[in-house]
Each structure stands twice: as structure tokens, then as C-alpha cells.
Short mmCIF file of C-alpha atoms in Angstrom, two decimals:
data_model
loop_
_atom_site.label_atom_id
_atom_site.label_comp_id
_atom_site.label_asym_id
_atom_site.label_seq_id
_atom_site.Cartn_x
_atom_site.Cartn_y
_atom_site.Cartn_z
CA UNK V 17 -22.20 -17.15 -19.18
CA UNK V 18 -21.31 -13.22 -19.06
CA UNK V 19 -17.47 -12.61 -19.60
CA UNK V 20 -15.37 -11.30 -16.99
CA UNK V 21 -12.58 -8.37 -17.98
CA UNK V 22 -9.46 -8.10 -15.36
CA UNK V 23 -7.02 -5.14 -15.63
CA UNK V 24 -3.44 -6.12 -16.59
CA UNK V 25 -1.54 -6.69 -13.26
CA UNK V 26 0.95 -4.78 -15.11
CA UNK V 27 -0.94 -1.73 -14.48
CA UNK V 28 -0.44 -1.90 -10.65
CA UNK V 29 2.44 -1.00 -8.56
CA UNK V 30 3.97 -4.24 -7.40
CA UNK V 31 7.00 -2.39 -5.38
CA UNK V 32 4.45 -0.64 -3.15
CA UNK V 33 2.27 -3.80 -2.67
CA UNK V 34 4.92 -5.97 -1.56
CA UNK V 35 6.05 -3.61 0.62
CA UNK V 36 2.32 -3.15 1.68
CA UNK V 37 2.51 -6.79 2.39
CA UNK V 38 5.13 -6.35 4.35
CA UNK V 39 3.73 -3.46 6.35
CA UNK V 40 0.18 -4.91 7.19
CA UNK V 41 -0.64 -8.16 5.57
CA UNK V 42 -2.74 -7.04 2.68
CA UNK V 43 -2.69 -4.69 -0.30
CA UNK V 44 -5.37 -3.44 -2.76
CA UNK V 45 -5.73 -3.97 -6.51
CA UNK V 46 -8.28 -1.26 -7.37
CA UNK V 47 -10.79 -1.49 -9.80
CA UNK V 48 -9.10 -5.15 -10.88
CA UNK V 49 -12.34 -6.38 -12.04
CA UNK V 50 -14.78 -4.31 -15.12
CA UNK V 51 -17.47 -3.89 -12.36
CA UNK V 52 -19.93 -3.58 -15.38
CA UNK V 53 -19.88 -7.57 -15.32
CA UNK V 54 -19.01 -8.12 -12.15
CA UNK V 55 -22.58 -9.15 -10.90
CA UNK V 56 -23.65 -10.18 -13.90
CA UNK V 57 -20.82 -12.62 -13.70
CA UNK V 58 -20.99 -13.39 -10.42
CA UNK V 59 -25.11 -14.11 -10.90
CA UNK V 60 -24.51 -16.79 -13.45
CA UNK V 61 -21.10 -18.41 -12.08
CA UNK V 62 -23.78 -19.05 -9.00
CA UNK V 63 -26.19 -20.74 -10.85
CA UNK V 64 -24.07 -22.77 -13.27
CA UNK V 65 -21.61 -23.95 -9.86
CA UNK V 66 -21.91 -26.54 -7.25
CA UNK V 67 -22.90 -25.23 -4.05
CA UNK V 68 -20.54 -26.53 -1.20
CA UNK V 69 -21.65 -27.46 1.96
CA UNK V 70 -21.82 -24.52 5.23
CA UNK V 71 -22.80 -24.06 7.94
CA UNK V 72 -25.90 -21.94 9.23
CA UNK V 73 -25.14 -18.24 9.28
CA UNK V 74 -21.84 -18.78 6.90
CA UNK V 75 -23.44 -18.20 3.60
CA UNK V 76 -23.40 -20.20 0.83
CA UNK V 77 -19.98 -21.16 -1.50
CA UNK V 78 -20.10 -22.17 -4.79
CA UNK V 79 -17.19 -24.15 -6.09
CA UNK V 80 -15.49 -23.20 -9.12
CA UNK V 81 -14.74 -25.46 -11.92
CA UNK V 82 -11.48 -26.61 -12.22
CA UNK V 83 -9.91 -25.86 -14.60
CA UNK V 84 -11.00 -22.06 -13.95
CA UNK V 85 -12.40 -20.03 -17.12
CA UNK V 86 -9.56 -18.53 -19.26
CA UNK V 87 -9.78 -15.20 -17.60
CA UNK V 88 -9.37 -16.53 -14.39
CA UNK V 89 -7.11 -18.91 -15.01
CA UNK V 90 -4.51 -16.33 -16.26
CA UNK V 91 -4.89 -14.19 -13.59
CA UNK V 92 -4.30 -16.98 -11.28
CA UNK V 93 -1.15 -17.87 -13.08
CA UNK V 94 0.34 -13.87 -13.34
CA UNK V 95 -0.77 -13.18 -9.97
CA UNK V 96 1.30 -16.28 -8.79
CA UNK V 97 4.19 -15.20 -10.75
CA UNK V 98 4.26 -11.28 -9.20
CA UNK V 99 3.71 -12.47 -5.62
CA UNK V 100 6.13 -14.99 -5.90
CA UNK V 101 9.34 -12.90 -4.65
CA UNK V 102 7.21 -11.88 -1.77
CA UNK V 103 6.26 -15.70 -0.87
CA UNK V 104 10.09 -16.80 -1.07
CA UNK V 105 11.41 -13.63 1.05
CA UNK V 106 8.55 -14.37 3.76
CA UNK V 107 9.72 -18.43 3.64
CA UNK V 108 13.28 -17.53 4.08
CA UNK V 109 12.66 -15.08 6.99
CA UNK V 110 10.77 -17.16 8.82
CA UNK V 111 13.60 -20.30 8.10
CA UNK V 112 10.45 -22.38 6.03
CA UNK V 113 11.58 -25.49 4.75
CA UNK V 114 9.68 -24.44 1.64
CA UNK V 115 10.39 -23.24 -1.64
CA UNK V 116 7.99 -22.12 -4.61
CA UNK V 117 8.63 -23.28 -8.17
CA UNK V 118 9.03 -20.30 -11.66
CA UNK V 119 5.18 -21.05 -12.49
CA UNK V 120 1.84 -22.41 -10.75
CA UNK V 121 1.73 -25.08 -13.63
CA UNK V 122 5.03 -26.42 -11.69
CA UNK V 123 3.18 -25.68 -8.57
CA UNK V 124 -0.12 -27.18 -8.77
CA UNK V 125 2.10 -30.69 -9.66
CA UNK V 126 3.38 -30.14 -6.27
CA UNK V 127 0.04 -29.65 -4.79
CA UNK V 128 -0.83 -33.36 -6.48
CA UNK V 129 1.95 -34.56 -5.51
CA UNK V 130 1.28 -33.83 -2.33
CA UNK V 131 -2.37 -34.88 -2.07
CA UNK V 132 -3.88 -31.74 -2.77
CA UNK V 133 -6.12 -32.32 -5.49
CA UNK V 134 -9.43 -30.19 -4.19
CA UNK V 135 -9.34 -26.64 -5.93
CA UNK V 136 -9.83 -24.15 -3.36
CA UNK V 137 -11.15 -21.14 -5.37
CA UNK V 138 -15.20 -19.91 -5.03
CA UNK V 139 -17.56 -18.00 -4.81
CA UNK V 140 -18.79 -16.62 -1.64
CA UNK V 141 -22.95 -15.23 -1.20
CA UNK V 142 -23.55 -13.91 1.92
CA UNK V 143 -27.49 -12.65 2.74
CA UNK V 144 -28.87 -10.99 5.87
CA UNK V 145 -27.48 -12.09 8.86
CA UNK V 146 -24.61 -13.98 7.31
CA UNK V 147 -20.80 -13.76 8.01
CA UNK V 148 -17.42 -15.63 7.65
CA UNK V 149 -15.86 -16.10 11.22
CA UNK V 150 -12.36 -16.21 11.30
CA UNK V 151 -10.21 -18.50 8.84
CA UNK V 152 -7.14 -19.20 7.05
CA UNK V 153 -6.27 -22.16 4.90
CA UNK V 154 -3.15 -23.59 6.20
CA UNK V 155 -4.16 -27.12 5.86
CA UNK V 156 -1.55 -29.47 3.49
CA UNK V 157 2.53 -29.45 3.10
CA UNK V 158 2.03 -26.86 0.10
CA UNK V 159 0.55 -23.65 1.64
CA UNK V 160 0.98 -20.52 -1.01
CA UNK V 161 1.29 -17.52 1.85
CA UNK V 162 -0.80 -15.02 -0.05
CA UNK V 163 -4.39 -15.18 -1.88
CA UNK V 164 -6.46 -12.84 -3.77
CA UNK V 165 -10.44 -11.90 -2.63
CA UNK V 166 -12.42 -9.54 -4.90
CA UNK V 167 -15.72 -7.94 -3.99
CA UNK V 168 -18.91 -8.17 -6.81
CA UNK V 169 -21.22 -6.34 -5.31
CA UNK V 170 -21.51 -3.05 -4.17
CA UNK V 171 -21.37 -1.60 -0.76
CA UNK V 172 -24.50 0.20 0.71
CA UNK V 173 -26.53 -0.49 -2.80
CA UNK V 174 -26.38 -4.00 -2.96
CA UNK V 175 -26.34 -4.79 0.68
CA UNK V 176 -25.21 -3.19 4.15
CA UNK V 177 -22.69 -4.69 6.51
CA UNK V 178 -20.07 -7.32 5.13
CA UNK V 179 -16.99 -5.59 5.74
CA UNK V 180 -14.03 -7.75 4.99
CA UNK V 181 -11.56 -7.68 8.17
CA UNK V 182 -8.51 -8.95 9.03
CA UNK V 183 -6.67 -10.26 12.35
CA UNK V 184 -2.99 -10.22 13.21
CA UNK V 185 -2.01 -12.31 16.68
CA UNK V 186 1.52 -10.80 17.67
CA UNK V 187 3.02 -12.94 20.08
CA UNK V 188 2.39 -11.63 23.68
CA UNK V 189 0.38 -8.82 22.24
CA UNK V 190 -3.11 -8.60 21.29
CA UNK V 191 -4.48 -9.04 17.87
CA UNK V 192 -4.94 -6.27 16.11
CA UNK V 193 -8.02 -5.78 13.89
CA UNK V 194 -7.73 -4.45 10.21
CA UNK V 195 -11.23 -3.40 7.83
CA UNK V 196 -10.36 -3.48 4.35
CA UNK V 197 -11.99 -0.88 2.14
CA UNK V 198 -13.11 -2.90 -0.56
CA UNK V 199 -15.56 -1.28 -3.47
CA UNK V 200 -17.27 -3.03 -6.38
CA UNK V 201 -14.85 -4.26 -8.51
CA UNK V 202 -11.51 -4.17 -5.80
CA UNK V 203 -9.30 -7.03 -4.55
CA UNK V 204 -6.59 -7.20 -2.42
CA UNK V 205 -4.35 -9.48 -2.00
CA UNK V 206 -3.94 -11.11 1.60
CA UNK V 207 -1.92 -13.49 3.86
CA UNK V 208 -3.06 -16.85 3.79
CA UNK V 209 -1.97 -17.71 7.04
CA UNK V 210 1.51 -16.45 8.78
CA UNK V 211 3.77 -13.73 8.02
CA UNK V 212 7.51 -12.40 9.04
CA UNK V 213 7.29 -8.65 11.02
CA UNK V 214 10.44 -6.66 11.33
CA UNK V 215 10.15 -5.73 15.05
CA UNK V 216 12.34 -3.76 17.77
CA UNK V 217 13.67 -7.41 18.55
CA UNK V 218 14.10 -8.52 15.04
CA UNK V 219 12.17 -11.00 12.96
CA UNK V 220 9.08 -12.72 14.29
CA UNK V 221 5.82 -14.68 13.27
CA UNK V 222 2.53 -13.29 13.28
CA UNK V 223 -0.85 -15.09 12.53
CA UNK V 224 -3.70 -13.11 10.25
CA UNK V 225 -7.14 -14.62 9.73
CA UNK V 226 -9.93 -12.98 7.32
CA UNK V 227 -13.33 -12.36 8.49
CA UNK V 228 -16.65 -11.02 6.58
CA UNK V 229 -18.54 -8.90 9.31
CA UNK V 230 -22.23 -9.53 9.41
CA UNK V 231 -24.48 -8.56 6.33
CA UNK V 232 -27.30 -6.16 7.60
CA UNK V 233 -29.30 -6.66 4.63
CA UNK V 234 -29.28 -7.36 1.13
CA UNK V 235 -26.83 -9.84 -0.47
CA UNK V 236 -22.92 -9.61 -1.01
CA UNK V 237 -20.95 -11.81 -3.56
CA UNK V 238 -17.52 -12.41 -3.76
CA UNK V 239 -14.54 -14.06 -4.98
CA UNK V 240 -11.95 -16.27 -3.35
CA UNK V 241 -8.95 -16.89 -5.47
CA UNK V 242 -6.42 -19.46 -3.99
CA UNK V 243 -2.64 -20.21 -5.55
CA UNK V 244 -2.51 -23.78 -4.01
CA UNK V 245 -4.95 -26.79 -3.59
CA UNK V 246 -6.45 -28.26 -0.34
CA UNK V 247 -6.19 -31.99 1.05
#
């Protein structure tokens, strides 16, 4: 199977990507991925995975294995270790009876605990005239509030369409629509499900949901990397 390189996440800026997080609900992590073996990865973690079930229109997922490769694994592990002040300062502000352990090896016994056993992470192949409607995965007493996507393919060369957009519901206001500029290679790291927002009347909760717009043609891959375990 072809290797997959990340950069260090020490490379990034993680001030300005919590406070991005803050802000808007996502942030980008440019060029995390060597996108030299990004399809070639992505082409043979397809064919070597078990293809989960969808339905019509939705593309095709391919479970990962569990455990993840090393390289993924690791990145999983220091990812959930730098979002981790941003998860405990969105649980506090929005008065979460919740609280996140030093490490995911910690975490993931919660998950068990818990009854979360079914590893989350895939990958995602979307032809023409597929899309992802509208989802977050809330589902279980251990929800992680942020997750990582990554994009292995490449805009207007590999396929056309499949923009990656995000929802926020305000209460009494209407959601507002975000497009995330993702290139071959990028992730960006989103809310899972609900968020604090500072507003004129203090704290409140919003909702954000991630989308893939229809593909017009051709055939975009990418990669779905949960920090907790589903039911």
C-alpha cells in the first residue's frame, strides 16, 4: 500500500486556528497531506477497505481499519492533543457535563466504555452526480466537538463540483452557509456538531452541519478523520 507523509502539526499556527474555531467553526491545515501520494494512497486504501453501506446519490465510504496505519494513527492522537484546549473551553461555555481526558488512548477507553466501539474514520468517493447532504455525528454520550476532513483529489482536474460546505443554525436567525476552499492535499479542521458564539447578548449555541455539494463530473476522494467512536 503507498505511504502517506503528514506535515508536523507543529508547523501550523494553533493560536490562530483556535481562534478561527472560534470565529467560524472551521480552520485550514494547508498542504497537511504530501499530495504526491495523496491519490495514490487514497486509490489503494479503497481497494484494500470495506465498503460501507449508502445510500443512492451519497457516494460510496470505505471503512478504515482500526487500528488506523501508523501515520494516521499519530496524527489522530497529536491532533487530539492540540484541539483539546479548544474542546474543554467550548464544553465549559456551553455548561457541558463533559470533560476530555490528557490523551485519546484515555479517550477511546471512554468511548468503550460507553458503547462506542464502531471507528468512525473513512474514506469518502464521490462520482458524478454524488453529494453528502447535511450531517454531523452527535450520536453517543462521548461526542469529541471537532474533526479533521482532508481532500485527495484535486479540484477542476480530477473532478468538478464537490465543494465542501458548512451550515451554522443561529437561534432565531437563519443559517448561514460557509464553502471551504479546500485544494489537493488541505484539511481543516471542523465542528462536529455544536459550538459556543460570543454574541451582543452573550454566550449562545449554534448548530453546524458539513455538506459535499454535488460532483459535476469526475471523481473526488476524501478523508474523514474522527477523535471519538460511534454506537
Amino acid at each position: 500500500m503507498a505511504t502517506l507523509s503528514f506535515q508536523p502539526l507543529d508547523t501550523y499556527d494553533w493560536p490562530r486556528i483556535a481562534h478561527e474555531l472560534d470565529a467560524q467553526g472551521w480552520a485550514l491545515l494547508p498542504g497537511l497531506i504530501d499530495p504526491r501520494e495523496a491519490r495514490r494512497w487514497a486509490r489503494d486504501a479503497i481497494a484494500a477497505a470495506r465498503r460501507a453501506p449508502a445510500q443512492a446519490g451519497h457516494g460510496d465510504h470505505y471503512a478504515l481499519p482500526d487500528p488506523l496505519p501508523a501515520p494516521l494513527r499519530q496524527v489522530r492522537a497529536d491532533l487530539y492533543r492540540r484541539l483539546l484546549p479548544v474542546a474543554r473551553a467550548w464544553a465549559k461555555a456551553l455548561g457541558a457535563d463533559t470533560s476530555y481526558p490528557d490523551d485519546l488512548d484515555t479517550y477511546t477507553q471512554w468511548n468503550i466504555q460507553a458503547g462506542q466501539r464502531r471507528a468512525l474514520s473513512a474514506i469518502q468517493r464521490l462520482r458524478a452526480d454524488d453529494y453528502q447532504p447535511l450531517l454531523m455525528h452527535a450520536d453517543g454520550d462521548c461526542v469529541f466537538p471537532l474533526r479533521l476532513i482532508a481532500l485527495l483529489s484535486e479540484p477542476g482536474q480530477d473532478y468538478t463540483g464537490g465543494e465542501v460546505v458548512m451550515t451554522e443554525q443561529r437561534p432565531r436567525m437563519q443559517s448561514r452557509p460557509m464553502v471551504l476552499p479546500l485544494q489537493l492535499g488541505d484539511a481543516a479542521v471542523i465542528a462536529t456538531s455544536h459550538r459556543p458564539v460570543q454574541g451582543a447578548q452573550g454566550l449562545y449555541r449554534v448548530t453546524d452541519r458539513q455538506a459535499v455539494s454535488r460532483v459535476r463530473g469526475g471523481e473526488r476522494v476524501g478523508l474523514e478523520l474522527m477523535l471519538h467512536d460511534g454506537p
